[in-house]
Amino acid sequence: MHASLVRRQLGGLIPPKIASPGLLSGGSGDGLSPLVNFYSKLPKGPAPASTGRGLKAKFFSGSNASGAPIVATIFGIFALGYTIDYQMHLKHHKNHAH
Amino acid sequence: MQNLNFIINSPLEQFEVTSLIGLNAPIFGYLNTSLTNLGLYSLLLLFLVVGLHFMGNNETKIIPNKWSISLESSFASLSSMVREQIGVTNEIFLPFIYSLFFFVLIGNLISNVPYSFAITSSAIVCLGLSVTIFIGVTLLALSIHKIKFFSFFIPSGTPLALVPLLVLIELVSYGARAGSLGIRLFANIVAGHTLLKILSTFLYKLFSGNLVVAVLTLIPFGIFIGLVGLELAVSFIQSFVLTLLVCSYLRDAIKLH
């Protein structure tokens, strides 16, 4: 039987040979050195915690992201609205003026 | 009998546009300029939308934070909406749709904070927005299709005898878009806020009665909390519906039928 025919029959069993150091660079692995170079320089370990001052670093960046700014905004809008309402007419109703 | 002194203000009072700081000067033919609560909350809305995108920006880091994930996913859903509705080749409208969505959404959400002002509850804001969009969309359609744009008013396969009548009907239904887009938004917001105001006035009266009544009032208060949640949902739904309809109007303008 022809060799290639056998291989085609067994094609479902034998995984195809996609890449190996030998195929890519004649066994020496030289062709992979740019890749190795690139990946070895990437930072390792967990990402550094967000440092720095300012609102963004404290409440938004990295793992510091929290919902606190939303709560603060809601309270801020409430305070603004209440102040305006109070100055516009609530203070006139304080002692049941009507 | 302190209850006799209690005044129930109109539940529509919250929508009144009042001047906060005004300037009347006898220059430039009697200049009158004032900052109203509508203007103040519009500025606040602008500040919040820009601030959200400035603060939520991930600064080209690979790993996103929770804020940038939420911004990116809302961008992705709006982008897919534009691509599905208007077409892949018309992604140029994405910035418009995106900013429109955030304008209406944050405006609706601000209005849910007690004592704040609902800018999307004023007819002038909503109708101004929708009529402007309507004019823009019509101009876009005219510039793309020139005179053929008017074929939009004749459905295909209409007998010639019916054309005058159908053109009239289609013209009215096309013109109604200008109003319906804005009225849908502001009517929903006005209705929701008025209901909450009326119910909270009743609840205040019940809570300030005697102790037994106050404890029993916790039951309707639970329903009231549910209605507040519903109002939050309306905020999201209405901004989504508005952008979706603007997308479909743009598609009509570009593709005609």
PDB file of N, CA, C and O in Angstrom, chain A residues 15-70:
ATOM      1  N   PRO A  15      -2.037  13.249  14.927  1.00  0.00           N
ATOM      2  CA  PRO A  15      -2.180  14.705  14.812  1.00  0.00           C
ATOM      3  C   PRO A  15      -1.233  15.263  13.777  1.00  0.00           C
ATOM      4  O   PRO A  15      -0.131  14.730  13.578  1.00  0.00           O
ATOM      5  N   PRO A  16      -1.630  16.289  13.046  1.00  0.00           N
ATOM      6  CA  PRO A  16      -0.745  16.855  12.029  1.00  0.00           C
ATOM      7  C   PRO A  16       0.457  17.536  12.660  1.00  0.00           C
ATOM      8  O   PRO A  16       0.382  18.053  13.778  1.00  0.00           O
ATOM      9  N   LYS A  17       1.554  17.513  11.925  1.00  0.00           N
ATOM     10  CA  LYS A  17       2.764  18.127  12.448  1.00  0.00           C
ATOM     11  C   LYS A  17       2.744  19.612  12.050  1.00  0.00           C
ATOM     12  O   LYS A  17       2.947  19.941  10.884  1.00  0.00           O
ATOM     13  N   ILE A  18       2.437  20.461  12.999  1.00  0.00           N
ATOM     14  CA  ILE A  18       2.293  21.877  12.660  1.00  0.00           C
ATOM     15  C   ILE A  18       3.617  22.606  12.807  1.00  0.00           C
ATOM     16  O   ILE A  18       4.116  23.252  11.893  1.00  0.00           O
ATOM     17  N   ALA A  19       4.216  22.491  13.959  1.00  0.00           N
ATOM     18  CA  ALA A  19       5.467  23.212  14.171  1.00  0.00           C
ATOM     19  C   ALA A  19       6.277  22.526  15.255  1.00  0.00           C
ATOM     20  O   ALA A  19       5.737  21.948  16.188  1.00  0.00           O
ATOM     21  N   SER A  20       7.569  22.589  15.110  1.00  0.00           N
ATOM     22  CA  SER A  20       8.486  22.115  16.153  1.00  0.00           C
ATOM     23  C   SER A  20       9.774  22.898  15.968  1.00  0.00           C
ATOM     24  O   SER A  20      10.010  23.441  14.884  1.00  0.00           O
ATOM     25  N   PRO A  21      10.594  22.988  16.987  1.00  0.00           N
ATOM     26  CA  PRO A  21      11.856  23.736  16.831  1.00  0.00           C
ATOM     27  C   PRO A  21      12.664  23.254  15.637  1.00  0.00           C
ATOM     28  O   PRO A  21      13.255  24.039  14.903  1.00  0.00           O
ATOM     29  N   GLY A  22      12.630  21.912  15.394  1.00  0.00           N
ATOM     30  CA  GLY A  22      13.386  21.361  14.288  1.00  0.00           C
ATOM     31  C   GLY A  22      12.908  21.867  12.936  1.00  0.00           C
ATOM     32  O   GLY A  22      13.702  22.209  12.063  1.00  0.00           O
ATOM     33  N   LEU A  23      11.584  21.945  12.796  1.00  0.00           N
ATOM     34  CA  LEU A  23      11.018  22.395  11.530  1.00  0.00           C
ATOM     35  C   LEU A  23      11.300  23.875  11.286  1.00  0.00           C
ATOM     36  O   LEU A  23      11.548  24.310  10.172  1.00  0.00           O
ATOM     37  N   LEU A  24      11.263  24.654  12.362  1.00  0.00           N
ATOM     38  CA  LEU A  24      11.325  26.103  12.198  1.00  0.00           C
ATOM     39  C   LEU A  24      12.751  26.596  11.984  1.00  0.00           C
ATOM     40  O   LEU A  24      13.001  27.514  11.226  1.00  0.00           O
ATOM     41  N   SER A  25      13.718  26.001  12.695  1.00  0.00           N
ATOM     42  CA  SER A  25      15.054  26.595  12.640  1.00  0.00           C
ATOM     43  C   SER A  25      16.139  25.537  12.581  1.00  0.00           C
ATOM     44  O   SER A  25      17.217  25.721  13.130  1.00  0.00           O
ATOM     45  N   GLY A  26      15.831  24.399  11.947  1.00  0.00           N
ATOM     46  CA  GLY A  26      16.834  23.375  11.781  1.00  0.00           C
ATOM     47  C   GLY A  26      17.333  22.792  13.093  1.00  0.00           C
ATOM     48  O   GLY A  26      18.483  22.410  13.223  1.00  0.00           O
ATOM     49  N   GLY A  27      16.491  22.745  14.102  1.00  0.00           N
ATOM     50  CA  GLY A  27      16.855  22.068  15.342  1.00  0.00           C
ATOM     51  C   GLY A  27      17.524  22.945  16.365  1.00  0.00           C
ATOM     52  O   GLY A  27      17.566  22.608  17.557  1.00  0.00           O
ATOM     53  N   SER A  28      18.055  24.086  15.968  1.00  0.00           N
ATOM     54  CA  SER A  28      18.817  24.883  16.928  1.00  0.00           C
ATOM     55  C   SER A  28      17.917  25.756  17.804  1.00  0.00           C
ATOM     56  O   SER A  28      18.302  26.171  18.886  1.00  0.00           O
ATOM     57  N   GLY A  29      16.691  26.062  17.318  1.00  0.00           N
ATOM     58  CA  GLY A  29      15.818  26.934  18.094  1.00  0.00           C
ATOM     59  C   GLY A  29      16.167  28.405  17.946  1.00  0.00           C
ATOM     60  O   GLY A  29      15.630  29.250  18.653  1.00  0.00           O
ATOM     61  N   ASP A  30      17.059  28.720  16.997  1.00  0.00           N
ATOM     62  CA  ASP A  30      17.480  30.120  16.833  1.00  0.00           C
ATOM     63  C   ASP A  30      16.328  31.013  16.371  1.00  0.00           C
ATOM     64  O   ASP A  30      16.204  32.157  16.788  1.00  0.00           O
ATOM     65  N   GLY A  31      15.473  30.441  15.499  1.00  0.00           N
ATOM     66  CA  GLY A  31      14.403  31.238  14.937  1.00  0.00           C
ATOM     67  C   GLY A  31      13.396  31.719  15.969  1.00  0.00           C
ATOM     68  O   GLY A  31      12.624  32.634  15.724  1.00  0.00           O
ATOM     69  N   LEU A  32      13.411  31.060  17.127  1.00  0.00           N
ATOM     70  CA  LEU A  32      12.437  31.434  18.148  1.00  0.00           C
ATOM     71  C   LEU A  32      12.959  32.527  19.068  1.00  0.00           C
ATOM     72  O   LEU A  32      12.220  33.017  19.923  1.00  0.00           O
ATOM     73  N   SER A  33      14.243  32.876  18.904  1.00  0.00           N
ATOM     74  CA  SER A  33      14.838  33.789  19.886  1.00  0.00           C
ATOM     75  C   SER A  33      14.136  35.144  19.974  1.00  0.00           C
ATOM     76  O   SER A  33      13.994  35.676  21.079  1.00  0.00           O
ATOM     77  N   PRO A  34      13.620  35.733  18.867  1.00  0.00           N
ATOM     78  CA  PRO A  34      12.890  36.999  19.044  1.00  0.00           C
ATOM     79  C   PRO A  34      11.657  36.832  19.930  1.00  0.00           C
ATOM     80  O   PRO A  34      11.366  37.693  20.759  1.00  0.00           O
ATOM     81  N   LEU A  35      10.977  35.662  19.736  1.00  0.00           N
ATOM     82  CA  LEU A  35       9.796  35.414  20.562  1.00  0.00           C
ATOM     83  C   LEU A  35      10.164  35.279  22.027  1.00  0.00           C
ATOM     84  O   LEU A  35       9.547  35.875  22.909  1.00  0.00           O
ATOM     85  N   VAL A  36      11.231  34.455  22.250  1.00  0.00           N
ATOM     86  CA  VAL A  36      11.681  34.240  23.632  1.00  0.00           C
ATOM     87  C   VAL A  36      12.097  35.569  24.247  1.00  0.00           C
ATOM     88  O   VAL A  36      11.741  35.899  25.384  1.00  0.00           O
ATOM     89  N   ASN A  37      12.788  36.347  23.417  1.00  0.00           N
ATOM     90  CA  ASN A  37      13.257  37.660  23.863  1.00  0.00           C
ATOM     91  C   ASN A  37      12.081  38.536  24.294  1.00  0.00           C
ATOM     92  O   ASN A  37      12.092  39.169  25.353  1.00  0.00           O
ATOM     93  N   PHE A  38      11.024  38.512  23.455  1.00  0.00           N
ATOM     94  CA  PHE A  38       9.864  39.371  23.724  1.00  0.00           C
ATOM     95  C   PHE A  38       9.151  38.945  24.998  1.00  0.00           C
ATOM     96  O   PHE A  38       8.901  39.743  25.895  1.00  0.00           O
ATOM     97  N   TYR A  39       8.894  37.617  25.088  1.00  0.00           N
ATOM     98  CA  TYR A  39       8.080  37.166  26.221  1.00  0.00           C
ATOM     99  C   TYR A  39       8.859  37.193  27.526  1.00  0.00           C
ATOM    100  O   TYR A  39       8.267  37.361  28.590  1.00  0.00           O
ATOM    101  N   SER A  40      10.190  37.017  27.461  1.00  0.00           N
ATOM    102  CA  SER A  40      10.951  37.022  28.714  1.00  0.00           C
ATOM    103  C   SER A  40      11.019  38.417  29.326  1.00  0.00           C
ATOM    104  O   SER A  40      11.276  38.556  30.516  1.00  0.00           O
ATOM    105  N   LYS A  41      10.777  39.428  28.497  1.00  0.00           N
ATOM    106  CA  LYS A  41      10.850  40.789  29.028  1.00  0.00           C
ATOM    107  C   LYS A  41       9.522  41.287  29.598  1.00  0.00           C
ATOM    108  O   LYS A  41       9.473  42.365  30.200  1.00  0.00           O
ATOM    109  N   LEU A  42       8.457  40.533  29.360  1.00  0.00           N
ATOM    110  CA  LEU A  42       7.163  40.987  29.884  1.00  0.00           C
ATOM    111  C   LEU A  42       7.165  40.909  31.404  1.00  0.00           C
ATOM    112  O   LEU A  42       7.784  40.028  31.989  1.00  0.00           O
ATOM    113  N   PRO A  43       6.482  41.830  32.079  1.00  0.00           N
ATOM    114  CA  PRO A  43       6.447  41.797  33.547  1.00  0.00           C
ATOM    115  C   PRO A  43       5.765  40.535  34.045  1.00  0.00           C
ATOM    116  O   PRO A  43       4.806  40.064  33.451  1.00  0.00           O
ATOM    117  N   LYS A  44       6.295  39.995  35.124  1.00  0.00           N
ATOM    118  CA  LYS A  44       5.742  38.752  35.675  1.00  0.00           C
ATOM    119  C   LYS A  44       5.019  39.031  36.983  1.00  0.00           C
ATOM    120  O   LYS A  44       5.204  40.072  37.604  1.00  0.00           O
ATOM    121  N   GLY A  45       4.206  38.070  37.393  1.00  0.00           N
ATOM    122  CA  GLY A  45       3.512  38.175  38.669  1.00  0.00           C
ATOM    123  C   GLY A  45       2.266  39.031  38.567  1.00  0.00           C
ATOM    124  O   GLY A  45       1.910  39.498  37.491  1.00  0.00           O
ATOM    125  N   PRO A  46       1.593  39.212  39.689  1.00  0.00           N
ATOM    126  CA  PRO A  46       0.373  40.018  39.673  1.00  0.00           C
ATOM    127  C   PRO A  46       0.669  41.471  39.325  1.00  0.00           C
ATOM    128  O   PRO A  46       1.761  41.973  39.587  1.00  0.00           O
ATOM    129  N   ALA A  47      -0.327  42.128  38.716  1.00  0.00           N
ATOM    130  CA  ALA A  47      -0.150  43.526  38.329  1.00  0.00           C
ATOM    131  C   ALA A  47       0.084  44.381  39.577  1.00  0.00           C
ATOM    132  O   ALA A  47      -0.502  44.123  40.628  1.00  0.00           O
ATOM    133  N   PRO A  48       0.971  45.364  39.481  1.00  0.00           N
ATOM    134  CA  PRO A  48       1.228  46.218  40.644  1.00  0.00           C
ATOM    135  C   PRO A  48      -0.035  46.996  41.014  1.00  0.00           C
ATOM    136  O   PRO A  48      -0.779  47.431  40.142  1.00  0.00           O
ATOM    137  N   ALA A  49      -0.246  47.103  42.304  1.00  0.00           N
ATOM    138  CA  ALA A  49      -1.425  47.835  42.764  1.00  0.00           C
ATOM    139  C   ALA A  49      -1.323  49.287  42.325  1.00  0.00           C
ATOM    140  O   ALA A  49      -0.238  49.854  42.259  1.00  0.00           O
ATOM    141  N   SER A  50      -2.478  49.863  41.988  1.00  0.00           N
ATOM    142  CA  SER A  50      -2.496  51.238  41.511  1.00  0.00           C
ATOM    143  C   SER A  50      -2.062  52.188  42.619  1.00  0.00           C
ATOM    144  O   SER A  50      -2.647  52.209  43.696  1.00  0.00           O
ATOM    145  N   THR A  51      -1.011  52.898  42.353  1.00  0.00           N
ATOM    146  CA  THR A  51      -0.536  53.865  43.340  1.00  0.00           C
ATOM    147  C   THR A  51      -0.724  55.258  42.775  1.00  0.00           C
ATOM    148  O   THR A  51      -1.062  55.435  41.612  1.00  0.00           O
ATOM    149  N   GLY A  52      -0.477  56.208  43.574  1.00  0.00           N
ATOM    150  CA  GLY A  52      -0.614  57.583  43.120  1.00  0.00           C
ATOM    151  C   GLY A  52      -1.796  58.234  43.798  1.00  0.00           C
ATOM    152  O   GLY A  52      -2.661  57.568  44.359  1.00  0.00           O
ATOM    153  N   ARG A  53      -1.803  59.549  43.719  1.00  0.00           N
ATOM    154  CA  ARG A  53      -2.885  60.269  44.377  1.00  0.00           C
ATOM    155  C   ARG A  53      -3.901  60.718  43.334  1.00  0.00           C
ATOM    156  O   ARG A  53      -3.802  60.395  42.174  1.00  0.00           O
ATOM    157  N   GLY A  54      -4.846  61.424  43.770  1.00  0.00           N
ATOM    158  CA  GLY A  54      -5.885  61.881  42.851  1.00  0.00           C
ATOM    159  C   GLY A  54      -7.075  60.948  42.876  1.00  0.00           C
ATOM    160  O   GLY A  54      -6.956  59.781  43.254  1.00  0.00           O
ATOM    161  N   LEU A  55      -8.211  61.492  42.446  1.00  0.00           N
ATOM    162  CA  LEU A  55      -9.458  60.728  42.480  1.00  0.00           C
ATOM    163  C   LEU A  55      -9.383  59.487  41.624  1.00  0.00           C
ATOM    164  O   LEU A  55      -9.832  58.417  41.998  1.00  0.00           O
ATOM    165  N   LYS A  56      -8.781  59.628  40.427  1.00  0.00           N
ATOM    166  CA  LYS A  56      -8.777  58.520  39.484  1.00  0.00           C
ATOM    167  C   LYS A  56      -8.012  57.323  40.036  1.00  0.00           C
ATOM    168  O   LYS A  56      -8.480  56.195  39.964  1.00  0.00           O
ATOM    169  N   ALA A  57      -6.811  57.578  40.609  1.00  0.00           N
ATOM    170  CA  ALA A  57      -6.014  56.481  41.147  1.00  0.00           C
ATOM    171  C   ALA A  57      -6.704  55.859  42.348  1.00  0.00           C
ATOM    172  O   ALA A  57      -6.621  54.656  42.574  1.00  0.00           O
ATOM    173  N   LYS A  58      -7.419  56.676  43.117  1.00  0.00           N
ATOM    174  CA  LYS A  58      -8.015  56.173  44.354  1.00  0.00           C
ATOM    175  C   LYS A  58      -9.271  55.350  44.114  1.00  0.00           C
ATOM    176  O   LYS A  58      -9.500  54.353  44.789  1.00  0.00           O
ATOM    177  N   PHE A  59     -10.116  55.782  43.179  1.00  0.00           N
ATOM    178  CA  PHE A  59     -11.436  55.152  43.074  1.00  0.00           C
ATOM    179  C   PHE A  59     -11.705  54.494  41.729  1.00  0.00           C
ATOM    180  O   PHE A  59     -12.720  53.838  41.571  1.00  0.00           O
ATOM    181  N   PHE A  60     -10.841  54.703  40.724  1.00  0.00           N
ATOM    182  CA  PHE A  60     -11.187  54.218  39.392  1.00  0.00           C
ATOM    183  C   PHE A  60     -10.183  53.213  38.830  1.00  0.00           C
ATOM    184  O   PHE A  60     -10.569  52.272  38.169  1.00  0.00           O
ATOM    185  N   SER A  61      -8.870  53.422  39.087  1.00  0.00           N
ATOM    186  CA  SER A  61      -7.860  52.629  38.384  1.00  0.00           C
ATOM    187  C   SER A  61      -7.714  51.235  38.990  1.00  0.00           C
ATOM    188  O   SER A  61      -7.834  51.048  40.201  1.00  0.00           O
ATOM    189  N   GLY A  62      -7.415  50.300  38.109  1.00  0.00           N
ATOM    190  CA  GLY A  62      -7.038  48.948  38.504  1.00  0.00           C
ATOM    191  C   GLY A  62      -8.010  48.319  39.476  1.00  0.00           C
ATOM    192  O   GLY A  62      -9.216  48.362  39.290  1.00  0.00           O
ATOM    193  N   SER A  63      -7.436  47.708  40.554  1.00  0.00           N
ATOM    194  CA  SER A  63      -8.298  47.018  41.503  1.00  0.00           C
ATOM    195  C   SER A  63      -8.937  47.984  42.493  1.00  0.00           C
ATOM    196  O   SER A  63      -9.719  47.577  43.340  1.00  0.00           O
ATOM    197  N   ASN A  64      -8.585  49.265  42.391  1.00  0.00           N
ATOM    198  CA  ASN A  64      -9.201  50.247  43.288  1.00  0.00           C
ATOM    199  C   ASN A  64     -10.597  50.650  42.825  1.00  0.00           C
ATOM    200  O   ASN A  64     -11.276  51.404  43.512  1.00  0.00           O
ATOM    201  N   ALA A  65     -10.985  50.173  41.639  1.00  0.00           N
ATOM    202  CA  ALA A  65     -12.283  50.583  41.101  1.00  0.00           C
ATOM    203  C   ALA A  65     -13.395  50.221  42.069  1.00  0.00           C
ATOM    204  O   ALA A  65     -13.489  49.090  42.520  1.00  0.00           O
ATOM    205  N   SER A  66     -14.219  51.206  42.412  1.00  0.00           N
ATOM    206  CA  SER A  66     -15.300  50.941  43.352  1.00  0.00           C
ATOM    207  C   SER A  66     -16.508  51.788  42.989  1.00  0.00           C
ATOM    208  O   SER A  66     -16.434  52.683  42.146  1.00  0.00           O
ATOM    209  N   GLY A  67     -17.616  51.479  43.658  1.00  0.00           N
ATOM    210  CA  GLY A  67     -18.849  52.214  43.391  1.00  0.00           C
ATOM    211  C   GLY A  67     -18.986  53.460  44.234  1.00  0.00           C
ATOM    212  O   GLY A  67     -19.993  54.146  44.151  1.00  0.00           O
ATOM    213  N   ALA A  68     -17.960  53.754  45.047  1.00  0.00           N
ATOM    214  CA  ALA A  68     -18.053  54.918  45.939  1.00  0.00           C
ATOM    215  C   ALA A  68     -18.331  56.227  45.193  1.00  0.00           C
ATOM    216  O   ALA A  68     -19.132  57.032  45.677  1.00  0.00           O
ATOM    217  N   PRO A  69     -17.708  56.462  44.022  1.00  0.00           N
ATOM    218  CA  PRO A  69     -18.012  57.715  43.321  1.00  0.00           C
ATOM    219  C   PRO A  69     -19.491  57.863  42.954  1.00  0.00           C
ATOM    220  O   PRO A  69     -20.019  58.972  42.969  1.00  0.00           O
ATOM    221  N   ILE A  70     -20.156  56.729  42.655  1.00  0.00           N
ATOM    222  CA  ILE A  70     -21.584  56.806  42.315  1.00  0.00           C
ATOM    223  C   ILE A  70     -22.374  57.272  43.532  1.00  0.00           C
ATOM    224  O   ILE A  70     -23.219  58.173  43.444  1.00  0.00           O
TER     225      ILE A  70
END
